[in-house]
N, CA, C and O atoms as a GROMACS GRO file, in nm:
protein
  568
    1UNK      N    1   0.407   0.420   2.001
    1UNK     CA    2   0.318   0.376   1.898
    1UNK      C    3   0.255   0.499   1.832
    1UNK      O    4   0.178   0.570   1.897
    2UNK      N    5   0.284   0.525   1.709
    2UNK     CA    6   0.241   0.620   1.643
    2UNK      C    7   0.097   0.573   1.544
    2UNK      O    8   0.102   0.481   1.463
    3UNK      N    9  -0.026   0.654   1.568
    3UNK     CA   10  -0.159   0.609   1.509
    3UNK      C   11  -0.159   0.712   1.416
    3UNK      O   12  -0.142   0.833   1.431
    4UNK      N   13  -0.190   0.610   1.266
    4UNK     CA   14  -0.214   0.698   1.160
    4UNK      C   15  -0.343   0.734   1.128
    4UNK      O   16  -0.424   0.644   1.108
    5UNK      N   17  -0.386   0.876   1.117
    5UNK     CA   18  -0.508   0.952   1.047
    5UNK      C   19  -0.534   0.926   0.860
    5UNK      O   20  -0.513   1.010   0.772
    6UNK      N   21  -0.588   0.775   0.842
    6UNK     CA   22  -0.606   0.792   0.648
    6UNK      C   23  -0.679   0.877   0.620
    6UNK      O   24  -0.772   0.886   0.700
    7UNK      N   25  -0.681   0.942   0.546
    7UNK     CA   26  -0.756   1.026   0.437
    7UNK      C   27  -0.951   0.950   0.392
    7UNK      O   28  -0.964   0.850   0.321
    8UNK      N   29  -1.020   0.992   0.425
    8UNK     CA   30  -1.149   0.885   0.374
    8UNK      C   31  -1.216   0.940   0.263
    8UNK      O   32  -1.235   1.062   0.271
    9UNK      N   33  -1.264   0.870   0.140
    9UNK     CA   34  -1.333   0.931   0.057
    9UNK      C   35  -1.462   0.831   0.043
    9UNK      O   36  -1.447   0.721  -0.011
   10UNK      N   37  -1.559   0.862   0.082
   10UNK     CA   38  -1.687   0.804   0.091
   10UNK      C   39  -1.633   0.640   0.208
   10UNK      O   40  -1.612   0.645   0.330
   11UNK      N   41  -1.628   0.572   0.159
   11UNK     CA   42  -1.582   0.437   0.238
   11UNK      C   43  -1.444   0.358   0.255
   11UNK      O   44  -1.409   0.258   0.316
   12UNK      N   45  -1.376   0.465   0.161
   12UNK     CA   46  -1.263   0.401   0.120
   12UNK      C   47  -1.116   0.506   0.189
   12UNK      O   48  -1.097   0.624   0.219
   13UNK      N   49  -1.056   0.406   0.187
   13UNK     CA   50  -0.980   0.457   0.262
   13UNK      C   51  -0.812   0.509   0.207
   13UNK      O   52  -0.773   0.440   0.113
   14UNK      N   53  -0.740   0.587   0.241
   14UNK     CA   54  -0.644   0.633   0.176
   14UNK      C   55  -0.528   0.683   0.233
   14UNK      O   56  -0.532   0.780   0.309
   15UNK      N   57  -0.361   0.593   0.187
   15UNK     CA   58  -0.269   0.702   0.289
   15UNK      C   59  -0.179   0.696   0.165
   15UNK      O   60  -0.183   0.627   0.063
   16UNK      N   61  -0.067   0.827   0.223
   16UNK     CA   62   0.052   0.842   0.132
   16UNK      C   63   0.153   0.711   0.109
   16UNK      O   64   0.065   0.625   0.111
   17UNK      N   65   0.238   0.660   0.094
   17UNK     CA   66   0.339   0.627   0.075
   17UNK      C   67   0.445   0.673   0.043
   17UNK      O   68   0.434   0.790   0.005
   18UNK      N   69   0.601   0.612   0.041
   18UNK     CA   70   0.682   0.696   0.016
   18UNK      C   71   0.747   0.582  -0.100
   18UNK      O   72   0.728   0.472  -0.047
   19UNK      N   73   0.804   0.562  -0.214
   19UNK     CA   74   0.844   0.447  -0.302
   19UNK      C   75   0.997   0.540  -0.344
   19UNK      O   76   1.009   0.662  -0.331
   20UNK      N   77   1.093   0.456  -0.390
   20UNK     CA   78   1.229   0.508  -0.414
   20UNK      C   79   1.274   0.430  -0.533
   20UNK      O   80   1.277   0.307  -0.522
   21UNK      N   81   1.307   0.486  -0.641
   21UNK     CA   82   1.380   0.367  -0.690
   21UNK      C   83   1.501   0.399  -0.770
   21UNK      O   84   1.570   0.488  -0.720
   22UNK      N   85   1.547   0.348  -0.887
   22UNK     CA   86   1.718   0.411  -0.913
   22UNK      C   87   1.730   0.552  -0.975
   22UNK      O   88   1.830   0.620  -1.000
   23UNK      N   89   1.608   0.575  -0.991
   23UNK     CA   90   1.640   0.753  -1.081
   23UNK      C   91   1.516   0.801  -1.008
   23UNK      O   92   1.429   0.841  -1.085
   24UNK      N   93   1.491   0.805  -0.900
   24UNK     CA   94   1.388   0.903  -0.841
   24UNK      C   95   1.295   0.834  -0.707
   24UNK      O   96   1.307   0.723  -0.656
   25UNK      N   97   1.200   0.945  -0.674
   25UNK     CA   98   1.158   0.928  -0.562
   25UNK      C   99   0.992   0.974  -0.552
   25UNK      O  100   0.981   1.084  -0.607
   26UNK      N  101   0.885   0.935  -0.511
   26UNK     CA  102   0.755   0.964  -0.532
   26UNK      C  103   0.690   0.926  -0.403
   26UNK      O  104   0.747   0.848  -0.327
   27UNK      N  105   0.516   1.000  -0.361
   27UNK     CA  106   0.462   1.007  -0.242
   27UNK      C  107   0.371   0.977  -0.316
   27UNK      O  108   0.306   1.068  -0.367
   28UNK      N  109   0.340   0.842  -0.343
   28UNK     CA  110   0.208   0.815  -0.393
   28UNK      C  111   0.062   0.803  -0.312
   28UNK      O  112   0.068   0.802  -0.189
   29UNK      N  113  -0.062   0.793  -0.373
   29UNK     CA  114  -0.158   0.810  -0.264
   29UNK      C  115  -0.221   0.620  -0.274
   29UNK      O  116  -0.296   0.568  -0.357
   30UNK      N  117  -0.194   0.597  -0.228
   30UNK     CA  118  -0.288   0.436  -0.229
   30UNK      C  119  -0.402   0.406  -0.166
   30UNK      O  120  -0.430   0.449  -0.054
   31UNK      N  121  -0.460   0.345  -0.219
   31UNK     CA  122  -0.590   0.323  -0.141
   31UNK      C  123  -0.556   0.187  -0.050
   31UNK      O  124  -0.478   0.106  -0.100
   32UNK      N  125  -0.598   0.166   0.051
   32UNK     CA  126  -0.616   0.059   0.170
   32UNK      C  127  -0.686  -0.058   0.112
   32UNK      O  128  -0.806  -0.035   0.110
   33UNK      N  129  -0.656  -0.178   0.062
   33UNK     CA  130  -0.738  -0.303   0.037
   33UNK      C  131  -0.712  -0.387   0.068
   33UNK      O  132  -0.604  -0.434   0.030
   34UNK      N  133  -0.785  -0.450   0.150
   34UNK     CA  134  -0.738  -0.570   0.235
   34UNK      C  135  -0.795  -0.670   0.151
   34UNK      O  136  -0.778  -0.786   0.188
   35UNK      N  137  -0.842  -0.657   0.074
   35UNK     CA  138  -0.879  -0.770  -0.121
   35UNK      C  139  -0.850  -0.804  -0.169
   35UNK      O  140  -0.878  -0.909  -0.226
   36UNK      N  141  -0.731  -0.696  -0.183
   36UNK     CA  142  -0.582  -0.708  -0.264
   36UNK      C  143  -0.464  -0.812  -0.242
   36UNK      O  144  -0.389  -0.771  -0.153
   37UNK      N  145  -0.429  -0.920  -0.288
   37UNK     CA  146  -0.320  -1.019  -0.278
   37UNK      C  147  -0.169  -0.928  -0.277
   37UNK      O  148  -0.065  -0.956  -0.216
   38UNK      N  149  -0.195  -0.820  -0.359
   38UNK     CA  150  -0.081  -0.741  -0.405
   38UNK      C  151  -0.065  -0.585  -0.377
   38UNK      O  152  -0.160  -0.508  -0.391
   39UNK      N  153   0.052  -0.547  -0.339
   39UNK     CA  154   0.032  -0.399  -0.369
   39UNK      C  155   0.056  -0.318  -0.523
   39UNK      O  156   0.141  -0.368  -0.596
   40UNK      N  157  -0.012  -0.205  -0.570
   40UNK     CA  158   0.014  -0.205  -0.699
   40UNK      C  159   0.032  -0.051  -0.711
   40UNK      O  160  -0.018   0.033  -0.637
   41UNK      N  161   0.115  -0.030  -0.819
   41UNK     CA  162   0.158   0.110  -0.840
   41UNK      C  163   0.104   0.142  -1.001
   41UNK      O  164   0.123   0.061  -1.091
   42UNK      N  165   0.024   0.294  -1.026
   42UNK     CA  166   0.024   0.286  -1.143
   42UNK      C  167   0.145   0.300  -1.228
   42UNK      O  168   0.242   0.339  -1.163
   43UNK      N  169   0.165   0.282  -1.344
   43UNK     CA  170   0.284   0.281  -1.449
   43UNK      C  171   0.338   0.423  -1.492
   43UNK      O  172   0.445   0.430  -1.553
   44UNK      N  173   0.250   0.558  -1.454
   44UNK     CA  174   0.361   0.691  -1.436
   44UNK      C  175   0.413   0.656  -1.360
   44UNK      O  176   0.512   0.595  -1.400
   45UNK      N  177   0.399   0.660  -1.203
   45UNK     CA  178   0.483   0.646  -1.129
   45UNK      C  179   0.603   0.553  -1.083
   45UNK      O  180   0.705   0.563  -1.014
   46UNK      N  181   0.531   0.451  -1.164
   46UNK     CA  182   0.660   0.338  -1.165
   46UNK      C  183   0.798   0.384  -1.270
   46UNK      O  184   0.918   0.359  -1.265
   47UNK      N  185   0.741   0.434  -1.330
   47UNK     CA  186   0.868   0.456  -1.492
   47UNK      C  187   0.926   0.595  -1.420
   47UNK      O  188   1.044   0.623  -1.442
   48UNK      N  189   0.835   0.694  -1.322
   48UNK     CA  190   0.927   0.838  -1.336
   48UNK      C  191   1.024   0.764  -1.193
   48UNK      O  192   1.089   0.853  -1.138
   49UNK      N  193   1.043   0.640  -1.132
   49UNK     CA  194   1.126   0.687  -1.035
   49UNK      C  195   1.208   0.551  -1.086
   49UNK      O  196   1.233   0.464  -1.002
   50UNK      N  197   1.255   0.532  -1.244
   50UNK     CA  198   1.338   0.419  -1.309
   50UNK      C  199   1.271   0.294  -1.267
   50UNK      O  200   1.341   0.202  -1.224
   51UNK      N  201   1.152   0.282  -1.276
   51UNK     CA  202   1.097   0.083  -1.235
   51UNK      C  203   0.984   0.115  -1.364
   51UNK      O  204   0.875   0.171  -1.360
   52UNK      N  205   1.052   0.060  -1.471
   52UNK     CA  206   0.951   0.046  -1.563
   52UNK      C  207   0.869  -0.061  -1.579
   52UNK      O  208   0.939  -0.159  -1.554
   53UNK      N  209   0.764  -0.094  -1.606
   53UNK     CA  210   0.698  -0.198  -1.635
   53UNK      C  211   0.721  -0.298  -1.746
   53UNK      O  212   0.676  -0.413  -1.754
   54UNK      N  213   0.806  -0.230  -1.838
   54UNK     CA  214   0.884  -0.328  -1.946
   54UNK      C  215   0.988  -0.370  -1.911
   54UNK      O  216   1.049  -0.382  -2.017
   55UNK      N  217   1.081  -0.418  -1.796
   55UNK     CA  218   1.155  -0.448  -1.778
   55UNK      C  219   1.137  -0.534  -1.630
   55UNK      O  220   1.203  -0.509  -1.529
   56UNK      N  221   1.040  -0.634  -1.640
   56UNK     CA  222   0.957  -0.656  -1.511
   56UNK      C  223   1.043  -0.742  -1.484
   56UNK      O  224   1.156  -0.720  -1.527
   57UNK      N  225   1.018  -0.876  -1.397
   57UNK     CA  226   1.095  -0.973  -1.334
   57UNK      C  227   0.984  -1.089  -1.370
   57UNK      O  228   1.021  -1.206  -1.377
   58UNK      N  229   0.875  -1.060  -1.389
   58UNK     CA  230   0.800  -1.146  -1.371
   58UNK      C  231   0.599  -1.085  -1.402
   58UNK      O  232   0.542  -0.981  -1.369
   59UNK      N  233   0.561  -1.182  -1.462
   59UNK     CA  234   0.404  -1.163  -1.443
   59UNK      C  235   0.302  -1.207  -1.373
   59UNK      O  236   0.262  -1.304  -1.437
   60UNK      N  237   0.231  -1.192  -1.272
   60UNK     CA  238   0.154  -1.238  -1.196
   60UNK      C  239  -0.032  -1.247  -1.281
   60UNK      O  240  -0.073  -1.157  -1.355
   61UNK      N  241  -0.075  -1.312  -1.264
   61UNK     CA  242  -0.263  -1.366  -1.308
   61UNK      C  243  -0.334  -1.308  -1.188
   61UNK      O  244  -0.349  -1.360  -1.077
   62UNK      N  245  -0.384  -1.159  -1.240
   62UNK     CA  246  -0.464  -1.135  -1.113
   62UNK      C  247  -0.596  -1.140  -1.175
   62UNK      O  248  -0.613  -1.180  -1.290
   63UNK      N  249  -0.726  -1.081  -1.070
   63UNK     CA  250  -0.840  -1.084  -1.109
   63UNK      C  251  -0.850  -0.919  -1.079
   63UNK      O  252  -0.811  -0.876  -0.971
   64UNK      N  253  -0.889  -0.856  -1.152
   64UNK     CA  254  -0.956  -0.748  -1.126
   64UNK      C  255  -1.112  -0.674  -1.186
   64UNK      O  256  -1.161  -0.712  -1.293
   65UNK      N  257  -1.153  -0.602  -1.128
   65UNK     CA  258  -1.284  -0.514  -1.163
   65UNK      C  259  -1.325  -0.574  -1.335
   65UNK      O  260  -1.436  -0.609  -1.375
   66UNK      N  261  -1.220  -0.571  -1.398
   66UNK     CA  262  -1.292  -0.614  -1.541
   66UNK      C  263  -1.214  -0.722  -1.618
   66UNK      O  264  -1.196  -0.719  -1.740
   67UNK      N  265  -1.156  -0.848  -1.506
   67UNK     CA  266  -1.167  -0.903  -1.576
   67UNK      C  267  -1.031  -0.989  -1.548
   67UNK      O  268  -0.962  -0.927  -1.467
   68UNK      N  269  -0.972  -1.105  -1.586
   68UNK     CA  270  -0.861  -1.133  -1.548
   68UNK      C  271  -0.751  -1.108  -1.651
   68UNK      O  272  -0.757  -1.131  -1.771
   69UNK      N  273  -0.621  -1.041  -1.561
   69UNK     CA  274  -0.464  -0.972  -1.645
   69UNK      C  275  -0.386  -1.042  -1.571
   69UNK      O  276  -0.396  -1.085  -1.456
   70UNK      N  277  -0.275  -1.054  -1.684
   70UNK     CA  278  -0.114  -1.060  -1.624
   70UNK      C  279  -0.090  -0.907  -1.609
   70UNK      O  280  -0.147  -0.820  -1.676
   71UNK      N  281   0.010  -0.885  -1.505
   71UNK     CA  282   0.087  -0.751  -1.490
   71UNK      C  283   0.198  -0.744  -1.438
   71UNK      O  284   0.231  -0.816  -1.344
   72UNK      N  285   0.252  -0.678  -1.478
   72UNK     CA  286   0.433  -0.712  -1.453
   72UNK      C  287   0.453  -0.686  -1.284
   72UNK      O  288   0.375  -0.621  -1.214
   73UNK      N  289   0.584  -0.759  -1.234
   73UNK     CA  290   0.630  -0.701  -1.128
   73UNK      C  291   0.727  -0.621  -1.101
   73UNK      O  292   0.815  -0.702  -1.070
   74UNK      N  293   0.778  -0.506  -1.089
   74UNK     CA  294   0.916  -0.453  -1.030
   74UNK      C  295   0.945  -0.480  -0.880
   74UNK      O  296   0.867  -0.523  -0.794
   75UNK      N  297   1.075  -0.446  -0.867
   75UNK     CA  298   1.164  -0.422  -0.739
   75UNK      C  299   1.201  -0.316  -0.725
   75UNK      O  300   1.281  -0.262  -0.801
   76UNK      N  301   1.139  -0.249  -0.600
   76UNK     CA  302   1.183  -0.100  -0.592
   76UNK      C  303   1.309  -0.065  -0.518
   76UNK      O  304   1.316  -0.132  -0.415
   77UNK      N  305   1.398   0.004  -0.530
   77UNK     CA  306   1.489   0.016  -0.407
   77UNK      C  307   1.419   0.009  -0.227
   77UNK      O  308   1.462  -0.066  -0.139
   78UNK      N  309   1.294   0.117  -0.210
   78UNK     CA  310   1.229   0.133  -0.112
   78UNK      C  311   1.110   0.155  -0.097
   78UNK      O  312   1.059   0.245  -0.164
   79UNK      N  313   1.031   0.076  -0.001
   79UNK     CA  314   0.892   0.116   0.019
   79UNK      C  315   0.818   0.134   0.130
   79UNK      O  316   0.756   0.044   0.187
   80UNK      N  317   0.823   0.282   0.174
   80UNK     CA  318   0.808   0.297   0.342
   80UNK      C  319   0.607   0.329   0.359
   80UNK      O  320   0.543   0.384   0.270
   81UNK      N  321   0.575   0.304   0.425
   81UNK     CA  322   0.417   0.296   0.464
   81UNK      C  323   0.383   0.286   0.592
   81UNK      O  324   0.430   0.192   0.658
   82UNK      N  325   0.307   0.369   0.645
   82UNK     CA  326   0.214   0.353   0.789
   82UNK      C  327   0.362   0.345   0.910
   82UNK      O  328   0.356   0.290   1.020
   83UNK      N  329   0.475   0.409   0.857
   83UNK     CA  330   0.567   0.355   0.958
   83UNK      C  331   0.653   0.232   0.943
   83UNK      O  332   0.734   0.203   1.030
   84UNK      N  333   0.638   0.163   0.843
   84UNK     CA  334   0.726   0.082   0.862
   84UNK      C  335   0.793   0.089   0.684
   84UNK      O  336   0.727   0.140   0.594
   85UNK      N  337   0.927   0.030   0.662
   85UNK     CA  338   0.943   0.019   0.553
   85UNK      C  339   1.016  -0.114   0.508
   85UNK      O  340   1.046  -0.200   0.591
   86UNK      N  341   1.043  -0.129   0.367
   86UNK     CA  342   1.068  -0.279   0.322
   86UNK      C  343   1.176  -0.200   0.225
   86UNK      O  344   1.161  -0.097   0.160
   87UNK      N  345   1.305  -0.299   0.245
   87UNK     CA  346   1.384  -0.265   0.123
   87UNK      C  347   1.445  -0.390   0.105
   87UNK      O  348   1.488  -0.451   0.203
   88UNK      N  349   1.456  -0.444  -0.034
   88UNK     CA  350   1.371  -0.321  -0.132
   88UNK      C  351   1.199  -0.415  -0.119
   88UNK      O  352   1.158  -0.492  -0.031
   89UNK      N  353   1.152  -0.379  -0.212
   89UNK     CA  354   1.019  -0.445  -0.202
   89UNK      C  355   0.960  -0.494  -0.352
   89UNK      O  356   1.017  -0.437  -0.445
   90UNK      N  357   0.884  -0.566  -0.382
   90UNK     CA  358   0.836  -0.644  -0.502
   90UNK      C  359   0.670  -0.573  -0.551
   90UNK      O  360   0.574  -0.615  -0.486
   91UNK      N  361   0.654  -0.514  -0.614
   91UNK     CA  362   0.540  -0.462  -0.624
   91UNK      C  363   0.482  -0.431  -0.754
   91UNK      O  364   0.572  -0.397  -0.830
   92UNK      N  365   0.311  -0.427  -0.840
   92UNK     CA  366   0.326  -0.507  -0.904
   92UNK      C  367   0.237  -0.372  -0.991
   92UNK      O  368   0.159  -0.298  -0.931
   93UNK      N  369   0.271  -0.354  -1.169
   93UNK     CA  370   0.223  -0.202  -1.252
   93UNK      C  371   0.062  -0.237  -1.257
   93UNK      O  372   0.022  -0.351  -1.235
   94UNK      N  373   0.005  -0.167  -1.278
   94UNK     CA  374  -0.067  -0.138  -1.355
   94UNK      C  375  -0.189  -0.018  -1.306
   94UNK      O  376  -0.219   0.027  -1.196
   95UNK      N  377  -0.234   0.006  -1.433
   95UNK     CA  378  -0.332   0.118  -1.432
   95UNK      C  379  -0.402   0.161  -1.358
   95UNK      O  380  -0.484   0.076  -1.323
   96UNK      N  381  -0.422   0.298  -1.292
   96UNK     CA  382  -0.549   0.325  -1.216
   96UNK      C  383  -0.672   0.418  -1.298
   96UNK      O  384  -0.657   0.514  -1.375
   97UNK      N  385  -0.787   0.358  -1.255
   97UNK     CA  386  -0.910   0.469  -1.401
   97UNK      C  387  -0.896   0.623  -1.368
   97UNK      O  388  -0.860   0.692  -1.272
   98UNK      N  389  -0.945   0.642  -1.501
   98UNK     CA  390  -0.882   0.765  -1.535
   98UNK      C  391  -0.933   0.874  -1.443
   98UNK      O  392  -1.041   0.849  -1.390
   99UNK      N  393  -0.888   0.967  -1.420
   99UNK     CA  394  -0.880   1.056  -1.336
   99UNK      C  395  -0.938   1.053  -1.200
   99UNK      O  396  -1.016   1.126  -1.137
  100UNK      N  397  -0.855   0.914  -1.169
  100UNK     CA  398  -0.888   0.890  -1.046
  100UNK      C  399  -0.766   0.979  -0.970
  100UNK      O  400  -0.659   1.026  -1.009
  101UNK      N  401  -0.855   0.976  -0.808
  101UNK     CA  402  -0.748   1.024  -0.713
  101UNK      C  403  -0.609   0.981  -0.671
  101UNK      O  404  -0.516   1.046  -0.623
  102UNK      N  405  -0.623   0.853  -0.702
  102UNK     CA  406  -0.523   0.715  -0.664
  102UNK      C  407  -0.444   0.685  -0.739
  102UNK      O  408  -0.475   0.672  -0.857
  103UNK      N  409  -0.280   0.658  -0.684
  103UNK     CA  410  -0.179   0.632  -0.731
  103UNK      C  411  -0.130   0.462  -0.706
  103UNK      O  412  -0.010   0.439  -0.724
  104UNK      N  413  -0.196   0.375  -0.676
  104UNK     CA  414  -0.253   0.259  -0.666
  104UNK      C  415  -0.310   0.196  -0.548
  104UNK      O  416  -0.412   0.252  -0.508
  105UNK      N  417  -0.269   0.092  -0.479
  105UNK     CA  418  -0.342   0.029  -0.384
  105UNK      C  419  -0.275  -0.062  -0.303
  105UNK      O  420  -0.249  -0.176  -0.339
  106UNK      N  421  -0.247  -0.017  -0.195
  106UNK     CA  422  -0.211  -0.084  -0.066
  106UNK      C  423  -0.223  -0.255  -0.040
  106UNK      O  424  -0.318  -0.275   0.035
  107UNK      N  425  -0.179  -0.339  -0.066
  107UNK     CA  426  -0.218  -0.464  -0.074
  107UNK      C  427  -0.161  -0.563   0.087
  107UNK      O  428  -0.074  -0.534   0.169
  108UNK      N  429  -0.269  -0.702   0.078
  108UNK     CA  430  -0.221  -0.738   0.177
  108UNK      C  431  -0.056  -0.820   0.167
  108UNK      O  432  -0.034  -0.905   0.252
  109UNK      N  433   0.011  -0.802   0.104
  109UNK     CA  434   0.168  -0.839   0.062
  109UNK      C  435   0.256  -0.758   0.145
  109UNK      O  436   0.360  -0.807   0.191
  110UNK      N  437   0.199  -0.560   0.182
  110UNK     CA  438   0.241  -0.549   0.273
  110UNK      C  439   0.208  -0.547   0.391
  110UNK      O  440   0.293  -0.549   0.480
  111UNK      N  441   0.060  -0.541   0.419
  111UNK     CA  442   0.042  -0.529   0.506
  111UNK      C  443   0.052  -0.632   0.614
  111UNK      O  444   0.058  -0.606   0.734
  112UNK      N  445   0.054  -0.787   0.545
  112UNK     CA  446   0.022  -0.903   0.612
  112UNK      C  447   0.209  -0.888   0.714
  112UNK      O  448   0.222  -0.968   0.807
  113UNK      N  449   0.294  -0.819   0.694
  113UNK     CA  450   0.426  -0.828   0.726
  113UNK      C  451   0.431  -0.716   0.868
  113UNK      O  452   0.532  -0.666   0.918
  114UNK      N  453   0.325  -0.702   0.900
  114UNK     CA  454   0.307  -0.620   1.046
  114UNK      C  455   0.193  -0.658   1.081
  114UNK      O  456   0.108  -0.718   1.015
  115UNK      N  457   0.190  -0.612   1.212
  115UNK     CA  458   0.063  -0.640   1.325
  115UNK      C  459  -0.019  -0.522   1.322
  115UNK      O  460  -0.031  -0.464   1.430
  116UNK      N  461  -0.112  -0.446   1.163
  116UNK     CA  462  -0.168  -0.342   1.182
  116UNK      C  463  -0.303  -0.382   1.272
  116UNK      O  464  -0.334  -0.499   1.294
  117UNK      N  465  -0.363  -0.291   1.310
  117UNK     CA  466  -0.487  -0.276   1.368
  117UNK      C  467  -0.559  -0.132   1.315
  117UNK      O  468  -0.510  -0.021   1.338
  118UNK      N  469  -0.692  -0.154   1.235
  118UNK     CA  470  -0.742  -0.123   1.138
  118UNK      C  471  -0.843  -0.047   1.204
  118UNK      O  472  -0.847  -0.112   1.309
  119UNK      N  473  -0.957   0.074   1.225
  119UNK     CA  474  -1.013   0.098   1.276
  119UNK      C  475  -1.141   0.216   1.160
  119UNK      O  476  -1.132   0.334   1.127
  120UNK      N  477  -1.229   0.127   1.134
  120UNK     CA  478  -1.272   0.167   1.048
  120UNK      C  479  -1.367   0.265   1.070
  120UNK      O  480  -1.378   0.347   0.979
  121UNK      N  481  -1.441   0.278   1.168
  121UNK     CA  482  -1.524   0.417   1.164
  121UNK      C  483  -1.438   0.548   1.192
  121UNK      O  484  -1.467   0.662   1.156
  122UNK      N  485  -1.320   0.503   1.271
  122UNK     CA  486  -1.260   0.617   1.288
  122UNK      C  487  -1.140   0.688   1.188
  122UNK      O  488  -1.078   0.794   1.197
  123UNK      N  489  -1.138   0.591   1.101
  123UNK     CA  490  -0.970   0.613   0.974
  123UNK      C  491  -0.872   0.613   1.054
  123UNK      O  492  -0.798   0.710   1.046
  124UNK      N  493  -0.851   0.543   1.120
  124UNK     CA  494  -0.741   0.538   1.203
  124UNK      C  495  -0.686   0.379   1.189
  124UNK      O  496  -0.765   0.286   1.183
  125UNK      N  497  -0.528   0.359   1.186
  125UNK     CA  498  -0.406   0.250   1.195
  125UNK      C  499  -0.332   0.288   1.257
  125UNK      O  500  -0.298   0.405   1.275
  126UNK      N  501  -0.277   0.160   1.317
  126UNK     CA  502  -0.144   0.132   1.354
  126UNK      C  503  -0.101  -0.009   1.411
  126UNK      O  504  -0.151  -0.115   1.450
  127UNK      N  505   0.031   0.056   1.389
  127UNK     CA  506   0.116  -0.162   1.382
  127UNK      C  507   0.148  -0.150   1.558
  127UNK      O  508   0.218  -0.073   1.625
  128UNK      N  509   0.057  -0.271   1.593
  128UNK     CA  510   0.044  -0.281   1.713
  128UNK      C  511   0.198  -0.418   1.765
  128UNK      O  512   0.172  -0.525   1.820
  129UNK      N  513   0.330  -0.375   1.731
  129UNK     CA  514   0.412  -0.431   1.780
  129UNK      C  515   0.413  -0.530   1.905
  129UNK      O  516   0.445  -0.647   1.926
  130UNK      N  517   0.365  -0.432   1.970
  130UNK     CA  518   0.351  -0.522   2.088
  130UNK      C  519   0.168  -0.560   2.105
  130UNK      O  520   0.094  -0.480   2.163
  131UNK      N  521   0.133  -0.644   2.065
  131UNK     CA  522  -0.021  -0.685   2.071
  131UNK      C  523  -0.093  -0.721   2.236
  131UNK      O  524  -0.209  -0.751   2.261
  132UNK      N  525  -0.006  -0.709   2.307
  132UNK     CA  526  -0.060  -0.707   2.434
  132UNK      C  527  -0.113  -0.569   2.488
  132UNK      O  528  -0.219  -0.571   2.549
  133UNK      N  529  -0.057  -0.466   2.472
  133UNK     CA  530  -0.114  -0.339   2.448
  133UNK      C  531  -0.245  -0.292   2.366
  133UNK      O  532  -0.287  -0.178   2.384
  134UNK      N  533  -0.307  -0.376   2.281
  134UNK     CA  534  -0.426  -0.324   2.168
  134UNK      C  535  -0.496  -0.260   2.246
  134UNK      O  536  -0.505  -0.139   2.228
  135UNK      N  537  -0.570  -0.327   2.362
  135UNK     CA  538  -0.686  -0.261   2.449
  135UNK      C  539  -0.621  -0.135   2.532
  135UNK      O  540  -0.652  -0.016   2.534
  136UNK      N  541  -0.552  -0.186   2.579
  136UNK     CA  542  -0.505  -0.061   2.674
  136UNK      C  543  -0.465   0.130   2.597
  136UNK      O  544  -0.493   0.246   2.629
  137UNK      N  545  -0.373   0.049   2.463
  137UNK     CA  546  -0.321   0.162   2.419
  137UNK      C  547  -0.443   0.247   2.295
  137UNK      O  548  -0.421   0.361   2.255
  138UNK      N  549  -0.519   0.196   2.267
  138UNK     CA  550  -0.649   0.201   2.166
  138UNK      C  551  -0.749   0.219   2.162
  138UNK      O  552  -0.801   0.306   2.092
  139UNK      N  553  -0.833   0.107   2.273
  139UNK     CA  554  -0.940   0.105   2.319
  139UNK      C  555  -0.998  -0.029   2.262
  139UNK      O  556  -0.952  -0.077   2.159
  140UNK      N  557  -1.106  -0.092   2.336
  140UNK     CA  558  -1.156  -0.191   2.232
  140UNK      C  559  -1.219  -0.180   2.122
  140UNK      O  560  -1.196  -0.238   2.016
  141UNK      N  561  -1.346  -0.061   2.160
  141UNK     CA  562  -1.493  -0.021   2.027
  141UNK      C  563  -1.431   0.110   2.039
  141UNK      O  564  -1.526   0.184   2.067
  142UNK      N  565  -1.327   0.182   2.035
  142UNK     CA  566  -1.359   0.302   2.023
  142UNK      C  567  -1.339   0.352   1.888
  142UNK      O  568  -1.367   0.469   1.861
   0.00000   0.00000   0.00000
């Protein structure tokens, strides 16, 4: 069981990713939201690795910070995270504010597809495969 160290910026939390798609390859930074219905990529990074946002599959009605959007979905060839990966995977454009740190946001679409265990004072994850292990291999409060 490998435990991941996120990145923390004030409360929020942050890991790399790895995304693939037909003309390229990118290590985006996402933020952790367990709020999120969806995972989302901003639209540089979707278009430099061939998943453009004009050529979506589909539009989803989300709610966000200002307000409710449709936003397209792509299919990436690959989308590896925290150790595990999905190919290909469904994931959905749009914008992050401007000169933010973030290359979008971790949603529960992937995360709900493993047994993570979340550990918030310490920035620490991992997909507890075998869930009979949590206490032993982790700790309970630690």
């Amino acid at each position: 069981m490998k435990i991941y160290k996120l990145k923390k910026y004030g409360s929020l939390f942050v890991t790399r990713c790895f995304v693939q798609g037909p003309y390229g390859k990118h290590f985006p930074r996402l933020l952790i939201d367990t709020g999120s219905t969806y995972t989302i990529l901003a639209p540089e990074i979707s278009e430099s690795i061939g998943c453009s946002p004009t050529s979506f599959s589909r539009k989803v009605h989300i709610a966000t910070a200002s307000g409710y959007e449709f936003i397209p979905e792509v299919k990436v060839e690959r989308f590896d995270c925290l150790g595990e990966s999905l190919i290909p995977f469904s994931l959905f454009i749009h914008s992050m504010p401007f000169g933010s740190y973030l290359d979008g946001v971790l949603g529960m679409d992937f995360m709900t597809k493993f047994n993570f265990v979340f550990k918030t004072k310490s920035g620490q994850i991992f997909n507890a495969k075998d869930s009979n292990k949590i206490l032993e291999d982790f700790g309970e409060y630690n």
